[in-house]
Amino acid sequence: MAYFRKLPSGKWQATVRTTDGRKITRTDPLKTVVKKWATDTEAAIARGKWRDPRKTHMTVGQWFDTWLPVHRVEAETERANEGSWRLHLKNTFQDIELDDLTKVEVEAWVKERIDAGIGHAAIRRALNLLKAGIEAAVDNEYVDKNVARKVQPPAGVNGPPEWFEPHEVVAIVKEMRKRGWEAMAVMTSVMVWSGLRWGEAAALNIEDIDFDRNTVSITHTLTQGGKDKDYPKNDASVGEVPCPSWVIAEIRELVGERTTGRLFTTRRQARNLSGGNWRRDWDDVLLAAKVSPYHPHVCRHTCASWLVQAGVPLYEVKRQLRHASIQTTERYAHLSPELHDPVRGAWEGLAHQWRTAGHQIPENNP
């Protein structure tokens, strides 16, 4: 119930309580003005439509400048969020007022990104950030609803994963050794043959290598900034995977007499690797080796692609790469040499039935 009083100045003041118990007031020389304000405000509060006038006219850019620094996420996610905002969202949305943003504008942004050839994963990541940011604005009563909540991300993936041909890997490793970068060459072999992510390979300690059983244990990872993270990407990422004996032999030669400590470090100061510095060296090597300029993560795709082409069942590939879902592994299914065998086998059986029934079907083309 609104409360009215006449101030010593002669003006009238109305006081209304919000649902969380806060008092809000309006002062005016005319009592009719404050009474109307109190009635309208109480009705808006009852409908859940009231917002603090101090929070109106805030742009999406102003809100994200406020929200992103206090949004609690891991360092790697924080870096990715900053990149998504700066590269994909800022130019389009920064000057639009939160109140004026519409679902149609967000959908138009998704289409524009797709038409521009931006990767589907990057669009989905940026869209999820926008949804989370607007949802936080709703929670803080800057807007009534999240207009981006039901906007659909691009469907599916951009296509089959990229992967290196064997001769390309040979050229890459050869160029690294030509430069005297033996540790980088061995690390590349580990990623290509065992399917480790860059952060997992960079975080390996000598103690993680079982030289007798030819296996590698993944228990933690390294961030792009070179910081240890005590847990890998997900629960499925933890585990032990086999590594070819020739790669284990390379590791043994690399570590020499050492029995503990980080397996791969910077060349000069023996510190944790930095993703940015490692990537610059990687790009230089690929350019000099005249091979496809792929991201280091393509080493992991290469491992899966080679295994599938060699006839390894998808379930075993899933276990090797430690995918959380078989659906991720199925991205490589098209490379299987036996992919269409069940269909061809069914055709053969059906063709036999047709011939038995008197239909003319050539023997070599059922």
Tab-separated table of C-alpha atoms in Angstrom:
chain	number	residue	atom	x	y	z
A	1	MET	CA	0.000	0.000	0.000
A	2	ALA	CA	1.389	3.401	-1.003
A	3	TYR	CA	2.163	5.973	1.693
A	4	PHE	CA	1.624	9.718	1.090
A	5	ARG	CA	2.897	12.684	3.056
A	6	LYS	CA	3.249	16.436	2.670
A	7	LEU	CA	6.821	17.663	3.063
A	8	PRO	CA	7.778	20.869	4.940
A	9	SER	CA	8.495	22.397	1.539
A	10	GLY	CA	4.835	22.008	0.636
A	11	LYS	CA	5.466	19.259	-1.929
A	12	TRP	CA	3.833	15.838	-1.829
A	13	GLN	CA	5.765	12.616	-1.610
A	14	ALA	CA	4.535	9.072	-2.350
A	15	THR	CA	6.368	5.958	-1.114
A	16	VAL	CA	5.915	2.466	-2.578
A	17	ARG	CA	7.625	-0.799	-1.582
A	18	THR	CA	9.041	-3.159	-4.211
A	19	THR	CA	8.740	-6.934	-3.941
A	20	ASP	CA	12.156	-7.148	-2.257
A	21	GLY	CA	11.146	-4.596	0.396
A	22	ARG	CA	12.955	-1.566	-1.008
A	23	LYS	CA	11.292	1.825	-0.725
A	24	ILE	CA	10.946	3.991	-3.826
A	25	THR	CA	9.564	7.520	-3.761
A	26	ARG	CA	8.257	10.234	-6.031
A	27	THR	CA	7.965	13.934	-5.097
A	28	ASP	CA	5.860	16.578	-6.850
A	29	PRO	CA	4.041	19.817	-5.956
A	30	LEU	CA	0.729	18.162	-6.921
A	31	LYS	CA	-0.730	15.318	-4.889
A	32	THR	CA	-2.618	14.009	-7.939
A	33	VAL	CA	0.683	13.476	-9.745
A	34	VAL	CA	2.272	11.393	-6.971
A	35	LYS	CA	-0.961	9.431	-6.451
A	36	LYS	CA	-1.075	8.480	-10.138
A	37	TRP	CA	2.605	7.561	-10.026
A	38	ALA	CA	2.018	5.383	-6.949
A	39	THR	CA	-0.962	3.614	-8.573
A	40	ASP	CA	0.908	2.959	-11.832
A	41	THR	CA	4.050	1.823	-10.015
A	42	GLU	CA	2.188	-0.592	-7.725
A	43	ALA	CA	0.427	-2.061	-10.757
A	44	ALA	CA	3.765	-2.492	-12.588
A	45	ILE	CA	5.305	-4.153	-9.517
A	46	ALA	CA	2.346	-6.530	-9.238
A	47	ARG	CA	2.740	-7.528	-12.910
A	48	GLY	CA	6.513	-7.881	-12.526
A	49	LYS	CA	7.047	-5.100	-15.073
A	50	TRP	CA	8.597	-2.443	-12.860
A	51	ARG	CA	12.235	-1.486	-13.276
A	52	ASP	CA	14.380	1.051	-11.536
A	53	PRO	CA	14.384	4.224	-13.691
A	54	ARG	CA	18.098	4.558	-12.956
A	55	LYS	CA	18.651	1.417	-15.006
A	56	THR	CA	16.890	2.571	-18.172
A	57	HIS	CA	18.672	3.676	-21.343
A	58	MET	CA	21.635	1.372	-20.723
A	59	THR	CA	23.114	0.025	-23.959
A	60	VAL	CA	24.151	-3.557	-24.536
A	61	GLY	CA	27.758	-2.368	-24.677
A	62	GLN	CA	27.512	-0.559	-21.346
A	63	TRP	CA	25.960	-3.629	-19.737
A	64	PHE	CA	28.630	-5.996	-21.055
A	65	ASP	CA	31.345	-3.589	-19.896
A	66	THR	CA	29.776	-3.876	-16.441
A	67	TRP	CA	28.922	-7.556	-16.459
A	68	LEU	CA	31.852	-9.288	-18.178
A	69	PRO	CA	34.513	-8.254	-15.609
A	70	VAL	CA	32.458	-9.682	-12.730
A	71	HIS	CA	31.150	-12.763	-14.539
A	72	ARG	CA	32.920	-15.569	-12.678
A	73	VAL	CA	34.407	-18.123	-15.061
A	74	GLU	CA	37.757	-19.820	-15.501
A	75	ALA	CA	40.624	-17.866	-17.006
A	76	GLU	CA	40.433	-19.675	-20.357
A	77	THR	CA	36.685	-19.098	-20.594
A	78	GLU	CA	37.149	-15.457	-19.641
A	79	ARG	CA	39.647	-15.031	-22.454
A	80	ALA	CA	37.295	-16.768	-24.915
A	81	ASN	CA	34.362	-14.610	-23.782
A	82	GLU	CA	36.352	-11.425	-24.259
A	83	GLY	CA	37.256	-12.550	-27.774
A	84	SER	CA	33.647	-13.468	-28.612
A	85	TRP	CA	32.403	-10.068	-27.462
A	86	ARG	CA	35.141	-8.108	-29.220
A	87	LEU	CA	35.213	-10.044	-32.495
A	88	HIS	CA	31.596	-11.069	-33.018
A	89	LEU	CA	29.153	-9.109	-30.857
A	90	LYS	CA	30.464	-5.632	-30.066
A	91	ASN	CA	30.171	-3.943	-33.458
A	92	THR	CA	26.591	-5.105	-33.914
A	93	PHE	CA	25.104	-4.672	-30.447
A	94	GLN	CA	27.153	-2.214	-28.408
A	95	ASP	CA	25.056	0.894	-29.195
A	96	ILE	CA	21.622	-0.768	-28.965
A	97	GLU	CA	19.737	-0.046	-25.746
A	98	LEU	CA	18.918	-3.181	-23.772
A	99	ASP	CA	15.253	-2.200	-23.813
A	100	ASP	CA	15.235	-1.875	-27.595
A	101	LEU	CA	17.009	-5.127	-28.493
A	102	THR	CA	14.717	-7.582	-30.302
A	103	LYS	CA	14.807	-11.269	-31.135
A	104	VAL	CA	14.706	-10.396	-34.846
A	105	GLU	CA	17.935	-8.390	-34.508
A	106	VAL	CA	19.686	-11.310	-32.817
A	107	GLU	CA	18.441	-13.734	-35.494
A	108	ALA	CA	19.626	-11.331	-38.196
A	109	TRP	CA	23.060	-11.270	-36.543
A	110	VAL	CA	23.243	-15.084	-36.623
A	111	LYS	CA	22.393	-15.112	-40.342
A	112	GLU	CA	24.909	-12.352	-41.067
A	113	ARG	CA	27.646	-14.327	-39.282
A	114	ILE	CA	26.803	-17.490	-41.206
A	115	ASP	CA	26.760	-15.613	-44.533
A	116	ALA	CA	30.133	-14.100	-43.658
A	117	GLY	CA	31.595	-17.587	-43.401
A	118	ILE	CA	32.203	-17.494	-39.658
A	119	GLY	CA	32.597	-20.959	-38.155
A	120	HIS	CA	29.500	-22.408	-36.549
A	121	ALA	CA	31.338	-23.087	-33.286
A	122	ALA	CA	32.375	-19.428	-33.012
A	123	ILE	CA	28.803	-18.281	-33.683
A	124	ARG	CA	27.376	-20.670	-31.091
A	125	ARG	CA	29.933	-19.534	-28.503
A	126	ALA	CA	29.159	-15.860	-29.100
A	127	LEU	CA	25.399	-16.452	-29.095
A	128	ASN	CA	25.630	-18.322	-25.789
A	129	LEU	CA	27.589	-15.404	-24.337
A	130	LEU	CA	24.944	-12.941	-25.527
A	131	LYS	CA	22.188	-15.093	-24.017
A	132	ALA	CA	24.040	-15.329	-20.696
A	133	GLY	CA	24.668	-11.589	-20.613
A	134	ILE	CA	21.056	-10.652	-21.306
A	135	GLU	CA	19.861	-13.245	-18.785
A	136	ALA	CA	22.046	-11.531	-16.195
A	137	ALA	CA	20.478	-8.202	-17.193
A	138	VAL	CA	17.042	-9.746	-16.572
A	139	ASP	CA	18.166	-10.947	-13.147
A	140	ASN	CA	19.360	-7.433	-12.351
A	141	GLU	CA	16.043	-5.929	-13.544
A	142	TYR	CA	17.482	-4.004	-16.468
A	143	VAL	CA	15.120	-5.719	-18.908
A	144	ASP	CA	11.934	-7.758	-18.573
A	145	LYS	CA	12.898	-10.751	-20.693
A	146	ASN	CA	15.763	-12.356	-22.547
A	147	VAL	CA	14.970	-11.764	-26.219
A	148	ALA	CA	17.892	-13.986	-27.299
A	149	ARG	CA	16.844	-17.002	-25.243
A	150	LYS	CA	14.994	-18.824	-28.039
A	151	VAL	CA	17.276	-17.799	-30.909
A	152	GLN	CA	18.610	-20.976	-32.500
A	153	PRO	CA	22.339	-21.390	-33.192
A	154	PRO	CA	23.586	-22.709	-36.543
A	155	ALA	CA	22.689	-26.357	-36.949
A	156	GLY	CA	25.335	-29.055	-37.192
A	157	VAL	CA	29.008	-28.488	-37.808
A	158	ASN	CA	30.960	-26.859	-40.607
A	159	GLY	CA	31.887	-30.159	-42.169
A	160	PRO	CA	34.256	-33.079	-41.682
A	161	PRO	CA	37.289	-32.330	-39.472
A	162	GLU	CA	40.498	-31.315	-41.187
A	163	TRP	CA	43.493	-33.626	-40.862
A	164	PHE	CA	47.091	-33.950	-42.019
A	165	GLU	CA	48.286	-36.433	-44.598
A	166	PRO	CA	51.191	-38.635	-43.410
A	167	HIS	CA	53.692	-36.877	-45.668
A	168	GLU	CA	52.653	-33.532	-44.148
A	169	VAL	CA	53.370	-34.734	-40.630
A	170	VAL	CA	56.762	-36.009	-41.810
A	171	ALA	CA	57.525	-32.593	-43.302
A	172	ILE	CA	56.418	-30.767	-40.127
A	173	VAL	CA	58.521	-32.888	-37.784
A	174	LYS	CA	61.483	-32.754	-40.151
A	175	GLU	CA	61.358	-28.939	-40.215
A	176	MET	CA	61.204	-28.781	-36.406
A	177	ARG	CA	64.265	-30.995	-36.078
A	178	LYS	CA	66.049	-28.969	-38.756
A	179	ARG	CA	65.647	-25.962	-36.438
A	180	GLY	CA	66.819	-27.925	-33.421
A	181	TRP	CA	63.364	-27.979	-31.834
A	182	GLU	CA	63.417	-31.614	-30.749
A	183	ALA	CA	60.937	-31.211	-27.867
A	184	MET	CA	58.409	-29.573	-30.199
A	185	ALA	CA	58.882	-32.397	-32.713
A	186	VAL	CA	58.273	-35.061	-30.064
A	187	MET	CA	55.253	-33.196	-28.674
A	188	THR	CA	53.787	-33.014	-32.176
A	189	SER	CA	54.261	-36.775	-32.553
A	190	VAL	CA	52.483	-37.374	-29.240
A	191	MET	CA	49.499	-35.283	-30.339
A	192	VAL	CA	49.317	-36.846	-33.810
A	193	TRP	CA	49.697	-40.481	-32.744
A	194	SER	CA	47.905	-40.457	-29.362
A	195	GLY	CA	45.331	-37.732	-29.988
A	196	LEU	CA	46.154	-35.526	-26.996
A	197	ARG	CA	44.912	-31.948	-26.956
A	198	TRP	CA	47.612	-29.256	-26.936
A	199	GLY	CA	47.011	-28.418	-23.264
A	200	GLU	CA	47.150	-32.090	-22.278
A	201	ALA	CA	50.428	-32.685	-24.112
A	202	ALA	CA	51.948	-29.468	-22.765
A	203	ALA	CA	51.044	-30.492	-19.202
A	204	LEU	CA	52.661	-33.934	-19.344
A	205	ASN	CA	55.241	-34.794	-16.723
A	206	ILE	CA	57.850	-37.495	-17.172
A	207	GLU	CA	56.034	-39.458	-14.466
A	208	ASP	CA	52.953	-39.598	-16.746
A	209	ILE	CA	54.822	-41.807	-19.234
A	210	ASP	CA	54.859	-45.558	-18.653
A	211	PHE	CA	57.931	-46.563	-20.641
A	212	ASP	CA	57.319	-50.277	-20.067
A	213	ARG	CA	53.676	-50.351	-21.139
A	214	ASN	CA	53.931	-47.617	-23.807
A	215	THR	CA	51.106	-45.537	-22.320
A	216	VAL	CA	50.485	-41.902	-21.428
A	217	SER	CA	48.358	-40.787	-18.465
A	218	ILE	CA	46.265	-37.621	-18.725
A	219	THR	CA	45.404	-36.186	-15.325
A	220	HIS	CA	45.501	-32.421	-15.824
A	221	THR	CA	46.043	-29.776	-18.492
A	222	LEU	CA	47.821	-26.512	-19.202
A	223	THR	CA	46.022	-23.278	-20.103
A	224	GLN	CA	47.013	-21.247	-23.138
A	225	GLY	CA	48.704	-18.847	-20.737
A	226	GLY	CA	50.923	-21.609	-19.383
A	227	LYS	CA	49.165	-22.166	-16.064
A	228	ASP	CA	48.482	-25.597	-14.625
A	229	LYS	CA	44.847	-26.613	-14.314
A	230	ASP	CA	44.355	-29.529	-11.951
A	231	TYR	CA	41.665	-31.127	-14.075
A	232	PRO	CA	41.286	-31.702	-17.830
A	233	LYS	CA	38.420	-30.687	-20.116
A	234	ASN	CA	35.871	-33.123	-18.655
A	235	ASP	CA	35.619	-36.371	-16.695
A	236	ALA	CA	36.012	-38.419	-19.861
A	237	SER	CA	39.320	-36.653	-20.596
A	238	VAL	CA	41.029	-38.255	-17.599
A	239	GLY	CA	42.640	-41.554	-18.383
A	240	GLU	CA	45.468	-43.567	-19.847
A	241	VAL	CA	45.972	-43.997	-23.584
A	242	PRO	CA	48.417	-46.098	-25.580
A	243	CYS	CA	51.222	-44.434	-27.467
A	244	PRO	CA	53.228	-46.031	-30.312
A	245	SER	CA	56.497	-47.586	-29.212
A	246	TRP	CA	58.501	-45.379	-31.602
A	247	VAL	CA	57.024	-42.225	-30.046
A	248	ILE	CA	57.789	-43.553	-26.552
A	249	ALA	CA	61.353	-44.163	-27.742
A	250	GLU	CA	61.566	-40.524	-28.875
A	251	ILE	CA	60.331	-39.406	-25.447
A	252	ARG	CA	62.925	-41.606	-23.708
A	253	GLU	CA	65.713	-40.067	-25.774
A	254	LEU	CA	64.394	-36.563	-25.111
A	255	VAL	CA	64.317	-36.871	-21.305
A	256	GLY	CA	67.695	-38.577	-21.056
A	257	GLU	CA	68.610	-39.108	-17.410
A	258	ARG	CA	65.699	-37.068	-16.069
A	259	THR	CA	63.066	-39.025	-14.162
A	260	THR	CA	60.763	-36.250	-12.944
A	261	GLY	CA	59.527	-32.842	-14.049
A	262	ARG	CA	57.777	-31.338	-17.020
A	263	LEU	CA	58.235	-33.279	-20.235
A	264	PHE	CA	57.934	-30.358	-22.678
A	265	THR	CA	59.169	-26.867	-21.715
A	266	THR	CA	60.329	-23.642	-23.319
A	267	ARG	CA	63.667	-23.980	-25.074
A	268	ARG	CA	65.644	-21.370	-23.139
A	269	GLN	CA	64.293	-21.133	-19.609
A	270	ALA	CA	62.666	-24.551	-19.173
A	271	ARG	CA	59.344	-22.979	-18.182
A	272	ASN	CA	55.785	-24.052	-18.932
A	273	LEU	CA	54.845	-23.640	-22.559
A	274	SER	CA	52.766	-20.658	-23.676
A	275	GLY	CA	50.055	-21.383	-26.224
A	276	GLY	CA	50.636	-18.098	-28.039
A	277	ASN	CA	54.397	-18.542	-28.403
A	278	TRP	CA	54.047	-22.208	-29.349
A	279	ARG	CA	51.456	-21.310	-31.980
A	280	ARG	CA	53.736	-18.702	-33.578
A	281	ASP	CA	56.518	-21.267	-33.877
A	282	TRP	CA	53.999	-23.800	-35.215
A	283	ASP	CA	52.763	-21.417	-37.909
A	284	ASP	CA	56.352	-20.626	-38.963
A	285	VAL	CA	57.152	-24.339	-39.249
A	286	LEU	CA	54.061	-25.118	-41.335
A	287	LEU	CA	54.851	-22.236	-43.666
A	288	ALA	CA	58.433	-23.415	-44.130
A	289	ALA	CA	57.327	-27.041	-44.551
A	290	LYS	CA	54.802	-25.969	-47.205
A	291	VAL	CA	51.902	-27.878	-45.656
A	292	SER	CA	48.306	-26.970	-44.907
A	293	PRO	CA	48.245	-24.058	-42.393
A	294	TYR	CA	46.080	-25.840	-39.854
A	295	HIS	CA	45.592	-25.158	-36.147
A	296	PRO	CA	47.600	-27.425	-33.771
A	297	HIS	CA	44.304	-29.059	-32.724
A	298	VAL	CA	44.238	-30.671	-36.170
A	299	CYS	CA	46.896	-33.070	-34.815
A	300	ARG	CA	44.115	-34.562	-32.667
A	301	HIS	CA	41.797	-34.771	-35.666
A	302	THR	CA	44.619	-36.445	-37.576
A	303	CYS	CA	44.932	-39.171	-34.950
A	304	ALA	CA	41.206	-39.965	-35.162
A	305	SER	CA	41.123	-39.779	-38.962
A	306	TRP	CA	44.071	-42.134	-39.406
A	307	LEU	CA	42.629	-44.660	-36.947
A	308	VAL	CA	39.208	-44.679	-38.626
A	309	GLN	CA	40.771	-45.040	-42.081
A	310	ALA	CA	42.755	-47.999	-40.735
A	311	GLY	CA	39.484	-49.707	-39.794
A	312	VAL	CA	39.543	-49.089	-36.018
A	313	PRO	CA	35.930	-49.166	-34.693
A	314	LEU	CA	34.488	-45.802	-33.681
A	315	TYR	CA	34.052	-46.958	-30.094
A	316	GLU	CA	37.802	-47.624	-29.816
A	317	VAL	CA	38.567	-44.234	-31.389
A	318	LYS	CA	36.240	-42.614	-28.846
A	319	ARG	CA	38.184	-44.286	-26.042
A	320	GLN	CA	41.532	-43.216	-27.498
A	321	LEU	CA	40.488	-39.569	-27.848
A	322	ARG	CA	38.465	-39.676	-24.599
A	323	HIS	CA	35.390	-38.088	-26.150
A	324	ALA	CA	32.514	-37.516	-23.741
A	325	SER	CA	30.010	-38.578	-26.415
A	326	ILE	CA	30.134	-41.009	-29.323
A	327	GLN	CA	28.433	-38.305	-31.401
A	328	THR	CA	31.708	-36.373	-31.380
A	329	THR	CA	33.580	-39.410	-32.677
A	330	GLU	CA	30.988	-39.957	-35.403
A	331	ARG	CA	32.328	-36.863	-37.158
A	332	TYR	CA	35.044	-39.176	-38.508
A	333	ALA	CA	32.709	-42.014	-39.555
A	334	HIS	CA	32.781	-41.009	-43.234
A	335	LEU	CA	36.451	-42.029	-43.394
A	336	SER	CA	35.778	-45.660	-42.457
A	337	PRO	CA	36.659	-48.062	-45.286
A	338	GLU	CA	33.772	-50.284	-44.168
A	339	LEU	CA	31.226	-47.491	-43.829
A	340	HIS	CA	28.890	-48.742	-46.572
A	341	ASP	CA	29.519	-52.467	-46.202
A	342	PRO	CA	26.227	-53.195	-44.327
A	343	VAL	CA	24.206	-51.529	-47.089
A	344	ARG	CA	26.121	-53.310	-49.851
A	345	GLY	CA	25.697	-56.597	-48.001
A	346	ALA	CA	21.955	-56.030	-47.757
A	347	TRP	CA	21.779	-55.293	-51.472
A	348	GLU	CA	23.502	-58.587	-52.246
A	349	GLY	CA	20.969	-60.493	-50.127
A	350	LEU	CA	18.009	-58.699	-51.667
A	351	ALA	CA	19.381	-59.195	-55.171
A	352	HIS	CA	19.599	-62.958	-54.552
A	353	GLN	CA	15.930	-62.977	-53.522
A	354	TRP	CA	14.970	-61.069	-56.679
A	355	ARG	CA	16.903	-63.457	-58.917
A	356	THR	CA	15.230	-66.392	-57.172
A	357	ALA	CA	11.878	-64.790	-57.941
A	358	GLY	CA	12.819	-64.579	-61.638
A	359	HIS	CA	13.967	-60.949	-61.943
A	360	GLN	CA	16.949	-60.228	-64.161
A	361	ILE	CA	19.721	-58.548	-62.143
A	362	PRO	CA	23.337	-58.718	-63.341
A	363	GLU	CA	25.524	-60.783	-61.017
A	364	ASN	CA	28.181	-58.094	-60.674
A	365	ASN	CA	25.763	-55.166	-60.187
A	366	PRO	CA	22.934	-56.082	-57.771
